[in-house]
Tab-separated table of C-alpha atoms and ligand atoms in Angstrom:
chain	number	residue	atom	x	y	z
A	187	MET	CA	-0.006	-0.001	-0.008
A	188	THR	CA	1.167	3.489	-0.704
A	189	GLY	CA	1.262	5.997	2.102
A	190	PHE	CA	-1.714	7.655	0.474
A	191	ALA	CA	-3.853	4.478	0.578
A	192	ARG	CA	-2.717	3.682	4.147
A	193	PHE	CA	-4.085	7.044	5.208
A	194	PHE	CA	-7.194	7.308	3.066
A	195	ILE	CA	-8.698	3.817	3.250
A	196	PRO	CA	-9.161	3.946	7.055
A	197	VAL	CA	-10.498	7.493	6.776
A	198	LEU	CA	-13.028	6.375	4.154
A	199	MET	CA	-14.049	3.383	6.293
A	200	VAL	CA	-14.696	5.570	9.323
A	201	PHE	CA	-16.571	8.067	7.166
A	202	SER	CA	-18.872	5.519	5.519
A	203	ALA	CA	-19.563	3.803	8.856
A	204	SER	CA	-20.684	7.116	10.353
A	205	VAL	CA	-22.955	7.786	7.360
A	206	ALA	CA	-24.513	4.336	7.645
A	207	THR	CA	-25.325	4.859	11.322
A	208	ALA	CA	-26.254	8.539	11.020
A	209	GLN	CA	-29.998	7.804	11.245
A	210	GLN	CA	-31.385	5.311	13.729
A	211	ILE	CA	-34.522	5.022	15.759
A	212	GLU	CA	-34.762	3.209	19.069
A	213	GLN	CA	-37.247	0.527	20.009
A	214	PRO	CA	-40.561	1.644	21.494
A	215	GLN	CA	-40.627	1.051	25.258
A	216	ASP	CA	-44.358	1.721	25.690
A	217	THR	CA	-47.612	1.188	23.764
A	218	VAL	CA	-47.048	1.556	20.027
A	219	LEU	CA	-49.226	4.442	18.763
A	220	LEU	CA	-47.968	4.720	15.212
A	221	THR	CA	-46.602	2.481	12.455
A	222	ILE	CA	-44.887	4.071	9.462
A	223	SER	CA	-44.660	1.674	6.523
A	224	GLY	CA	-43.843	1.777	2.840
A	225	GLU	CA	-40.972	3.844	1.449
A	226	VAL	CA	-38.939	4.222	4.673
A	227	SER	CA	-35.252	3.409	5.114
A	228	VAL	CA	-34.860	3.781	8.911
A	229	THR	CA	-36.817	1.019	10.627
A	230	ASN	CA	-37.057	-0.728	13.994
A	231	ALA	CA	-39.358	-3.655	13.236
A	232	ASP	CA	-38.988	-5.478	9.936
A	233	ASP	CA	-39.672	-2.943	7.212
A	234	THR	CA	-41.609	-0.525	9.403
A	235	ALA	CA	-40.895	2.172	11.986
A	236	LEU	CA	-42.860	1.938	15.230
A	237	PHE	CA	-43.354	4.897	17.585
A	238	ASP	CA	-44.585	5.237	21.145
A	239	LEU	CA	-45.549	8.576	22.673
A	240	ALA	CA	-42.091	9.315	24.108
A	241	MET	CA	-40.449	8.794	20.694
A	242	LEU	CA	-42.939	11.165	19.025
A	243	GLU	CA	-42.359	13.720	21.778
A	244	ALA	CA	-38.572	13.424	21.432
A	245	LEU	CA	-38.885	14.997	17.974
A	246	ASP	CA	-38.914	18.800	17.580
A	247	GLN	CA	-42.376	19.880	18.825
A	248	HIS	CA	-44.607	22.371	17.028
A	249	VAL	CA	-47.389	24.188	18.834
A	250	THR	CA	-50.349	25.627	16.948
A	251	ASP	CA	-53.489	27.451	18.049
A	252	VAL	CA	-56.266	26.540	15.678
A	253	GLU	CA	-59.997	26.530	15.227
A	254	THR	CA	-61.355	23.409	13.515
A	255	PRO	CA	-64.798	22.227	12.454
A	256	TRP	CA	-64.588	19.508	15.159
A	257	HIS	CA	-63.958	21.603	18.256
A	258	ASP	CA	-65.657	24.477	20.109
A	259	GLY	CA	-63.340	27.479	20.142
A	260	PRO	CA	-59.590	27.678	19.564
A	261	GLN	CA	-57.528	24.713	20.653
A	262	GLN	CA	-53.799	24.371	21.150
A	263	PHE	CA	-52.348	21.280	19.476
A	264	THR	CA	-48.794	20.052	19.965
A	265	GLY	CA	-46.819	17.439	18.089
A	266	PRO	CA	-44.029	16.868	15.579
A	267	ARG	CA	-44.308	18.332	12.101
A	268	ILE	CA	-45.079	15.411	9.818
A	269	ILE	CA	-42.147	16.396	7.590
A	270	ASP	CA	-39.740	16.004	10.578
A	271	LEU	CA	-41.307	12.687	11.556
A	272	LEU	CA	-40.922	11.319	8.044
A	273	ASN	CA	-37.386	12.648	7.711
A	274	ALA	CA	-36.505	10.769	10.905
A	275	VAL	CA	-37.409	7.489	9.206
A	276	GLY	CA	-35.733	8.328	5.914
A	277	ALA	CA	-39.069	8.424	4.063
A	278	ALA	CA	-39.035	9.233	0.347
A	279	GLY	CA	-42.344	9.226	-1.474
A	280	SER	CA	-44.810	11.383	-3.321
A	281	GLU	CA	-47.945	10.581	-1.366
A	282	LEU	CA	-48.949	9.584	2.149
A	283	ARG	CA	-51.841	7.472	3.285
A	284	PHE	CA	-53.121	8.051	6.812
A	285	VAL	CA	-55.034	5.098	8.236
A	286	ALA	CA	-57.237	5.532	11.281
A	287	ILE	CA	-58.265	3.119	14.022
A	288	ASN	CA	-61.794	3.067	12.594
A	289	ASP	CA	-60.243	2.121	9.199
A	290	TYR	CA	-61.047	5.481	7.725
A	291	ALA	CA	-58.104	6.430	5.482
A	292	ALA	CA	-57.146	9.447	3.433
A	293	ASN	CA	-54.311	10.265	1.083
A	294	MET	CA	-52.226	13.419	1.320
A	295	PRO	CA	-49.794	14.664	-1.283
A	296	TRP	CA	-46.210	14.951	0.034
A	297	ASP	CA	-46.318	18.615	-1.089
A	298	ASP	CA	-48.745	19.447	1.760
A	299	ILE	CA	-46.153	18.675	4.463
A	300	GLU	CA	-43.556	20.843	2.700
A	301	ALA	CA	-45.945	23.727	2.025
A	302	PHE	CA	-47.584	23.853	5.487
A	303	ASP	CA	-46.709	23.078	9.103
A	304	VAL	CA	-48.959	20.021	9.210
A	305	ILE	CA	-48.469	18.240	12.529
A	306	LEU	CA	-49.305	14.826	13.938
A	307	ALA	CA	-50.763	16.131	17.187
A	308	THR	CA	-50.127	14.097	20.333
A	309	ARG	CA	-51.646	16.695	22.685
A	310	GLN	CA	-54.647	19.036	22.751
A	311	ASN	CA	-54.375	21.893	25.264
A	312	GLY	CA	-51.414	20.090	26.833
A	313	GLU	CA	-53.211	16.779	27.436
A	314	THR	CA	-52.919	13.515	25.510
A	315	MET	CA	-56.100	12.672	23.608
A	316	SER	CA	-58.219	9.605	24.277
A	317	VAL	CA	-59.700	7.677	21.364
A	318	ARG	CA	-63.036	9.179	22.406
A	319	ASP	CA	-61.511	12.640	21.905
A	320	LYS	CA	-60.215	11.729	18.419
A	321	GLY	CA	-56.828	10.670	19.733
A	322	PRO	CA	-54.269	9.480	20.323
A	323	LEU	CA	-52.923	11.021	17.128
A	324	PHE	CA	-54.653	13.680	14.986
A	325	VAL	CA	-53.461	15.272	11.709
A	326	ILE	CA	-53.758	19.023	12.257
A	327	TYR	CA	-53.382	21.546	9.408
A	328	PRO	CA	-52.638	25.224	10.314
A	329	PHE	CA	-56.179	26.362	9.447
A	330	ASN	CA	-55.774	29.710	11.260
A	331	GLN	CA	-52.490	30.653	9.622
A	332	ASN	CA	-53.690	29.365	6.202
A	333	PRO	CA	-57.448	30.045	5.933
A	334	GLU	CA	-57.417	28.820	2.308
A	335	LEU	CA	-57.186	25.314	3.830
A	336	ARG	CA	-60.704	25.597	5.257
A	337	ASN	CA	-62.441	23.356	2.767
A	338	GLU	CA	-63.517	19.729	2.303
A	339	VAL	CA	-60.250	18.720	0.628
A	340	TYR	CA	-58.156	19.474	3.741
A	341	TYR	CA	-60.904	18.467	6.197
A	342	GLY	CA	-60.884	15.059	4.547
A	343	ARG	CA	-57.118	14.811	5.057
A	344	SER	CA	-57.464	15.779	8.718
A	345	VAL	CA	-57.488	12.211	9.890
A	346	TRP	CA	-58.023	11.613	13.607
A	347	GLN	CA	-57.301	8.399	15.540
A	348	VAL	CA	-54.337	7.831	13.233
A	349	LYS	CA	-52.602	4.475	13.654
A	350	GLU	CA	-50.520	4.188	10.486
A	351	ILE	CA	-48.830	6.313	7.860
A	352	GLN	CA	-48.067	4.540	4.585
A	353	VAL	CA	-45.396	6.268	2.506
A	354	LEU	CA	-46.348	5.681	-1.108
A	355	PRO	CA	-43.827	5.978	-4.004
B	474	MTE	N1	-60.565	8.871	11.822
B	474	MTE	C1	-61.353	9.558	10.994
B	474	MTE	N2	-60.931	10.767	10.540
B	474	MTE	C2	-61.699	11.483	9.658
B	474	MTE	C3	-62.904	10.992	9.210
B	474	MTE	C4	-63.311	9.692	9.706
B	474	MTE	O1	-64.365	9.161	9.382
B	474	MTE	N3	-62.519	9.035	10.587
B	474	MTE	N4	-63.619	11.698	8.235
B	474	MTE	C5	-62.853	12.680	7.436
B	474	MTE	C6	-63.619	13.500	6.482
B	474	MTE	S1	-63.989	12.865	4.976
B	474	MTE	C7	-63.974	14.784	6.787
B	474	MTE	S2	-64.724	15.826	5.685
B	474	MTE	C8	-63.835	15.217	8.124
B	474	MTE	C9	-65.258	15.030	8.608
B	474	MTE	O2	-65.532	15.696	9.754
B	474	MTE	P1	-67.035	15.624	10.313
B	474	MTE	O3	-67.344	14.138	10.447
B	474	MTE	O4	-66.978	16.338	11.568
B	474	MTE	O5	-67.877	16.265	9.238
B	474	MTE	O6	-62.940	14.448	8.953
B	474	MTE	C10	-62.026	13.550	8.353
B	474	MTE	N5	-61.273	12.740	9.286
B	475	MO	MO1	-65.193	14.524	3.857
């Protein structure tokens, strides 16, 4: 080996190892609230990424005050931006399918999560949401900041009781 190779090969090995391990997610320690499936590269159970509440709350949290058709008066919702959540699992797709506990499902173009601060809310007014209160996870668009979203298209994508996000190619 030349001196050049003796120096560079180990450097390249260290570099590629750190890239390979750059993104990881831990194992859920508590009840699994969310499964992310489909076009994801960072997984913790077969080909899917499972999240409990603590894992969702370990992501950067976004707080939004919003009036919706489903609540009386303004509500404060907290949760990760869906774009941050999907980046954490190395998702790459053009469309998302949100599946609810009641088997309602709706598709959302990837563009929505880049254009708007759409969150997967884990809390309403600081409290976790029961299934009865449309929890535990609720897709919340920033209806107050972006009043043009107040129509059936975005209401239909506002899935509550979310249990799965499928990342479609
Ligand atoms: N989990 C779940 N989320 C859902 C729905 C549903 O049936 N289940 N309906 C969707 C549709 S199509 C719309 S228009 C609104 C309906 O809200 P509404 O039932 O209060 O009119 O919520 C959306 N989110
Ligand atoms: Mo709807």
